[in-house]
Short mmCIF file of C-alpha atoms in Angstrom, two decimals:
data_model
loop_
_atom_site.label_atom_id
_atom_site.label_comp_id
_atom_site.label_asym_id
_atom_site.label_seq_id
_atom_site.Cartn_x
_atom_site.Cartn_y
_atom_site.Cartn_z
CA MET A 1 66.73 -46.75 40.39
CA LEU A 2 69.55 -49.57 39.50
CA GLU A 3 72.66 -49.02 41.15
CA GLY A 4 75.45 -51.81 39.85
CA ASN A 5 73.59 -54.99 40.51
CA ARG A 6 71.91 -53.73 43.45
CA VAL A 7 68.17 -53.13 42.93
CA SER A 8 65.70 -50.36 45.19
CA ARG A 9 63.45 -52.69 46.82
CA ILE A 10 60.33 -51.03 45.31
CA SER A 11 57.10 -52.94 45.83
CA VAL A 12 55.39 -54.37 42.83
CA ARG A 13 52.50 -52.97 43.62
CA GLY A 14 53.83 -49.57 42.77
CA PHE A 15 53.79 -51.17 39.12
CA ALA A 16 50.15 -52.22 39.42
CA VAL A 17 51.18 -55.66 39.01
CA ALA A 18 47.75 -56.85 40.19
CA SER A 19 46.67 -58.95 37.07
CA ALA A 20 47.07 -62.60 37.28
CA THR A 21 47.99 -62.30 33.28
CA ALA A 22 51.03 -60.42 34.59
CA VAL A 23 52.26 -62.63 37.14
CA THR A 24 51.68 -65.60 35.14
CA ALA A 25 53.75 -63.94 32.16
CA VAL A 26 56.83 -63.24 34.35
CA GLY A 27 56.62 -67.06 35.79
CA SER A 28 54.50 -66.29 39.06
CA VAL A 29 56.36 -63.42 40.73
CA VAL A 30 55.62 -64.79 44.09
CA GLY A 31 56.76 -68.52 43.43
CA VAL A 32 60.18 -66.79 42.13
CA ALA A 33 60.56 -64.46 45.14
CA SER A 34 59.94 -67.18 47.70
CA GLY A 35 61.23 -70.41 46.03
CA SER A 36 57.84 -71.60 46.45
CA THR A 37 55.17 -73.09 43.60
CA ALA A 38 53.35 -70.35 42.01
CA ALA A 39 49.97 -69.18 43.23
CA PRO A 40 46.83 -69.91 40.88
CA ASN A 41 45.66 -67.12 38.61
CA ASN A 42 42.54 -66.39 41.09
CA ASP A 43 45.15 -65.23 43.98
CA ALA A 44 46.36 -62.65 41.90
CA GLU A 45 44.84 -59.83 43.95
CA ALA A 46 46.27 -61.42 47.23
CA THR A 47 49.53 -61.39 45.92
CA ALA A 48 49.58 -58.09 44.68
CA ALA A 49 48.44 -57.03 48.03
CA GLY A 50 51.30 -58.79 49.61
CA THR A 51 55.32 -57.92 50.33
CA THR A 52 56.50 -59.03 46.89
CA LEU A 53 59.20 -56.65 45.89
CA LEU A 54 60.85 -55.64 42.53
CA ALA A 55 64.35 -56.60 43.56
CA ASP A 56 63.01 -60.27 44.73
CA ILE A 57 62.29 -60.64 40.74
CA PRO A 58 65.23 -62.17 38.69
CA ALA A 59 66.52 -59.01 37.16
CA GLY A 60 65.88 -60.77 33.62
CA GLN A 61 62.15 -60.80 34.57
CA GLN A 62 61.92 -57.13 35.69
CA ALA A 63 61.37 -55.61 32.40
CA GLN A 64 58.67 -57.98 31.65
CA VAL A 65 57.04 -57.13 34.86
CA GLN A 66 57.05 -53.54 34.34
CA THR A 67 55.94 -53.75 30.95
CA ALA A 68 53.05 -55.83 32.05
CA SER A 69 52.26 -53.21 34.44
CA LEU A 70 52.16 -50.20 32.48
CA THR A 71 50.11 -52.15 29.72
CA GLN A 72 47.49 -53.04 32.27
CA GLN A 73 47.42 -49.15 33.49
CA ALA A 74 47.46 -48.35 29.56
CA GLN A 75 44.09 -50.57 29.34
CA THR A 76 42.38 -49.19 32.27
CA MET A 77 42.91 -45.42 31.19
CA ALA A 78 41.48 -46.45 27.89
CA ILE A 79 38.58 -48.26 29.39
CA ALA A 80 37.88 -45.05 31.44
CA ALA A 81 38.37 -42.57 28.57
CA ASP A 82 35.87 -44.80 26.33
CA ALA A 83 33.35 -44.54 29.25
CA THR A 84 33.95 -40.60 29.77
CA ALA A 85 33.60 -40.45 25.90
CA LYS A 86 30.41 -42.25 25.60
CA LYS A 87 28.58 -39.99 28.55
CA ASP A 88 30.06 -36.84 27.17
CA ALA A 89 28.71 -38.24 23.92
CA GLU A 90 25.02 -39.28 25.46
CA GLU A 91 25.19 -35.90 27.17
CA ALA A 92 25.55 -34.04 23.83
CA ALA A 93 22.70 -36.14 22.21
CA ARG A 94 20.25 -35.21 25.06
CA LYS A 95 21.34 -31.69 25.03
CA ALA A 96 20.98 -31.25 21.14
CA ALA A 97 17.68 -33.19 21.57
CA ALA A 98 16.12 -30.54 23.89
CA GLU A 99 17.73 -27.93 21.88
CA THR A 100 15.63 -29.10 18.38
CA ALA A 101 12.63 -29.63 20.63
CA ILE A 102 12.51 -25.95 21.97
CA ALA A 103 12.95 -24.76 18.34
CA LYS A 104 10.33 -26.90 17.13
CA LYS A 105 8.07 -25.43 19.71
CA LYS A 106 8.75 -21.78 19.05
CA GLU A 107 8.07 -22.57 15.37
CA ALA A 108 4.88 -24.06 15.80
CA GLU A 109 4.00 -21.02 18.24
CA LYS A 110 5.22 -18.70 15.67
CA ALA A 111 3.18 -20.33 13.06
CA GLU A 112 0.01 -20.21 15.20
CA GLN A 113 0.42 -16.62 15.63
CA GLU A 114 1.18 -15.71 12.14
CA ALA A 115 -2.03 -17.93 11.28
CA LYS A 116 -4.34 -15.87 13.79
CA GLU A 117 -2.67 -12.81 12.67
CA ARG A 118 -3.58 -13.58 8.80
CA GLU A 119 -7.24 -14.52 9.89
CA GLU A 120 -7.66 -11.29 11.60
CA ALA A 121 -6.39 -9.05 8.65
CA GLU A 122 -8.89 -11.14 6.43
CA LYS A 123 -11.63 -10.54 8.71
CA ALA A 124 -10.81 -6.81 8.91
CA ALA A 125 -10.35 -6.80 5.17
CA SER A 126 -13.96 -8.26 4.90
CA ARG A 127 -15.10 -5.70 7.18
CA SER A 128 -13.71 -2.75 5.33
CA ALA A 129 -14.57 -4.37 1.99
CA ALA A 130 -18.44 -4.23 3.48
CA ARG A 131 -20.31 -0.71 2.23
CA ASP A 132 -21.87 1.50 4.60
CA ALA A 133 -26.22 2.04 4.85
CA SER A 134 -25.50 5.56 3.50
CA SER A 135 -23.58 4.11 0.13
CA PHE A 136 -27.15 2.82 -0.79
CA ALA A 137 -29.85 4.92 -2.71
CA VAL A 138 -33.09 5.05 -0.98
CA GLN A 139 -36.26 3.30 -2.69
CA ALA A 140 -39.74 3.57 -1.85
CA SER A 141 -40.01 -0.19 -1.36
CA TYR A 142 -37.45 -3.18 -1.38
CA SER A 143 -38.27 -7.00 -2.02
CA VAL A 144 -36.45 -9.73 -0.15
CA ALA A 145 -34.00 -10.16 -3.20
CA ASP A 146 -33.35 -6.54 -2.77
CA VAL A 147 -32.65 -6.71 0.93
CA GLN A 148 -30.82 -9.59 0.90
CA ALA A 149 -28.43 -8.20 -2.15
CA ILE A 150 -27.85 -5.10 0.24
CA ALA A 151 -27.06 -7.48 3.44
CA ARG A 152 -24.43 -9.34 1.12
CA GLN A 153 -22.77 -6.01 0.68
CA MET A 154 -22.86 -4.89 4.02
CA VAL A 155 -22.09 -8.14 5.73
CA PRO A 156 -18.59 -9.76 6.20
CA ALA A 157 -18.40 -12.56 3.67
CA ASP A 158 -17.47 -15.05 6.57
CA GLN A 159 -20.40 -13.65 8.84
CA PHE A 160 -23.35 -13.40 6.16
CA GLN A 161 -24.65 -16.98 6.62
CA CYS A 162 -25.01 -16.48 10.22
CA PHE A 163 -26.65 -13.12 10.28
CA SER A 164 -28.69 -14.80 7.41
CA ASN A 165 -30.00 -17.34 9.58
CA ILE A 166 -31.05 -14.74 12.35
CA VAL A 167 -33.03 -12.86 10.08
CA ASP A 168 -34.57 -15.82 8.37
CA HIS A 169 -36.04 -16.75 11.70
CA GLU A 170 -36.55 -13.26 12.96
CA SER A 171 -38.30 -11.84 10.09
CA SER A 172 -38.26 -13.59 6.66
CA TRP A 173 -36.53 -10.76 5.50
CA ASN A 174 -39.38 -8.73 5.87
CA TYR A 175 -37.79 -5.37 6.74
CA GLN A 176 -41.20 -3.99 7.89
CA ALA A 177 -41.94 -7.09 10.16
CA SER A 178 -43.51 -5.89 13.45
CA ASN A 179 -44.50 -7.50 16.54
CA PRO A 180 -47.74 -5.99 18.26
CA SER A 181 -47.31 -7.61 20.98
CA SER A 182 -43.75 -7.11 21.97
CA GLY A 183 -42.90 -3.99 19.87
CA ALA A 184 -40.11 -5.35 18.12
CA TYR A 185 -39.52 -4.26 14.34
CA GLY A 186 -37.66 -4.90 11.12
CA LEU A 187 -35.39 -7.47 10.00
CA VAL A 188 -33.58 -7.98 12.98
CA GLN A 189 -36.81 -7.25 15.05
CA ALA A 190 -35.00 -4.83 17.29
CA LEU A 191 -36.83 -4.60 20.82
CA PRO A 192 -38.29 -1.61 20.78
CA GLY A 193 -37.89 -0.93 17.00
CA SER A 194 -36.78 2.98 17.88
CA LYS A 195 -33.53 1.56 19.30
CA MET A 196 -32.61 1.63 15.48
CA ALA A 197 -32.73 5.31 14.91
CA SER A 198 -28.93 5.43 16.87
CA ALA A 199 -28.20 3.79 12.94
CA GLY A 200 -30.29 6.29 11.03
CA ALA A 201 -33.47 8.17 11.51
CA ASP A 202 -35.03 6.17 8.41
CA TRP A 203 -34.83 2.96 10.51
CA GLN A 204 -38.47 1.92 9.60
CA THR A 205 -38.39 2.23 6.16
CA ASN A 206 -34.53 1.55 5.12
CA PRO A 207 -33.33 -2.11 5.20
CA ALA A 208 -29.97 -0.83 5.24
CA THR A 209 -30.06 1.42 8.13
CA GLN A 210 -31.73 -1.84 9.86
CA ILE A 211 -28.69 -3.89 8.70
CA LYS A 212 -26.39 -1.54 10.30
CA TRP A 213 -27.83 -1.80 13.41
CA GLY A 214 -28.33 -5.28 13.63
CA LEU A 215 -24.64 -6.02 12.57
CA ASN A 216 -23.47 -3.49 15.43
CA TYR A 217 -25.78 -4.83 18.15
CA MET A 218 -24.43 -8.31 17.18
CA ASP A 219 -21.03 -7.45 17.10
CA SER A 220 -21.26 -5.42 20.63
CA ARG A 221 -22.77 -8.32 22.31
CA TYR A 222 -21.84 -11.68 20.75
CA GLY A 223 -18.81 -10.43 18.85
CA SER A 224 -19.83 -11.30 15.45
CA PRO A 225 -23.23 -12.47 13.90
CA CYS A 226 -21.86 -16.20 14.35
CA GLY A 227 -21.68 -15.46 17.88
CA ALA A 228 -25.32 -14.21 18.12
CA TRP A 229 -26.36 -17.22 15.94
CA GLU A 230 -25.20 -19.76 18.39
CA PHE A 231 -26.55 -18.27 20.93
CA TRP A 232 -30.01 -17.88 18.92
CA GLN A 233 -29.91 -21.86 17.99
CA ALA A 234 -29.16 -22.29 22.14
CA ASN A 235 -32.01 -19.88 23.38
CA ASN A 236 -34.45 -19.16 20.25
CA TRP A 237 -33.67 -15.35 20.66
CA TYR A 238 -30.75 -13.37 20.67
#
């Protein structure tokens, strides 16, 4: 504190008079204090680290020194604040980007799950719409067209072509087709043919019963007629 004309001998360093600009602005503090020629600006750091005291500076220039020091401190604080703000902004941007990516991933997974559920629902609806063998009136005989018409009503629409491909190769849609060497019989060439009795006692004469058994066989062993057809193409049997 100032007491009369006496000034406490406070080090200039306490006011951060470390910049060459501040030293030059007050007429080279070191030169004023010692009576020597002012030190070059690039020696400002050495000067600030020395022993120049506030009391050594003429009273008229002390306010300028303090103002320059406070200005330098304010600039340093502003730079630090800008750096902190920039760092915080970058961190916030990274966090927002990560949250957006997670949200998009969840949305994609949800959409995929919903698509699967719709597909399963459509398949179930297709199967439920298919007619059972018992819903067809028994005929004395059936043409290929008759048998195919029955199959279209019993086989799910999305599986019909695969089922048809197998029947084409196995029996050419002849529900009475018989393989004398192996004992395979009917549209899907069940081996032995008597296996189809599990679908109905009229398995030898009713194509609807044979289709019912064939569908159950393909679903249980291959998951679907298309699964059975895929296996058939690779092995020429199923």
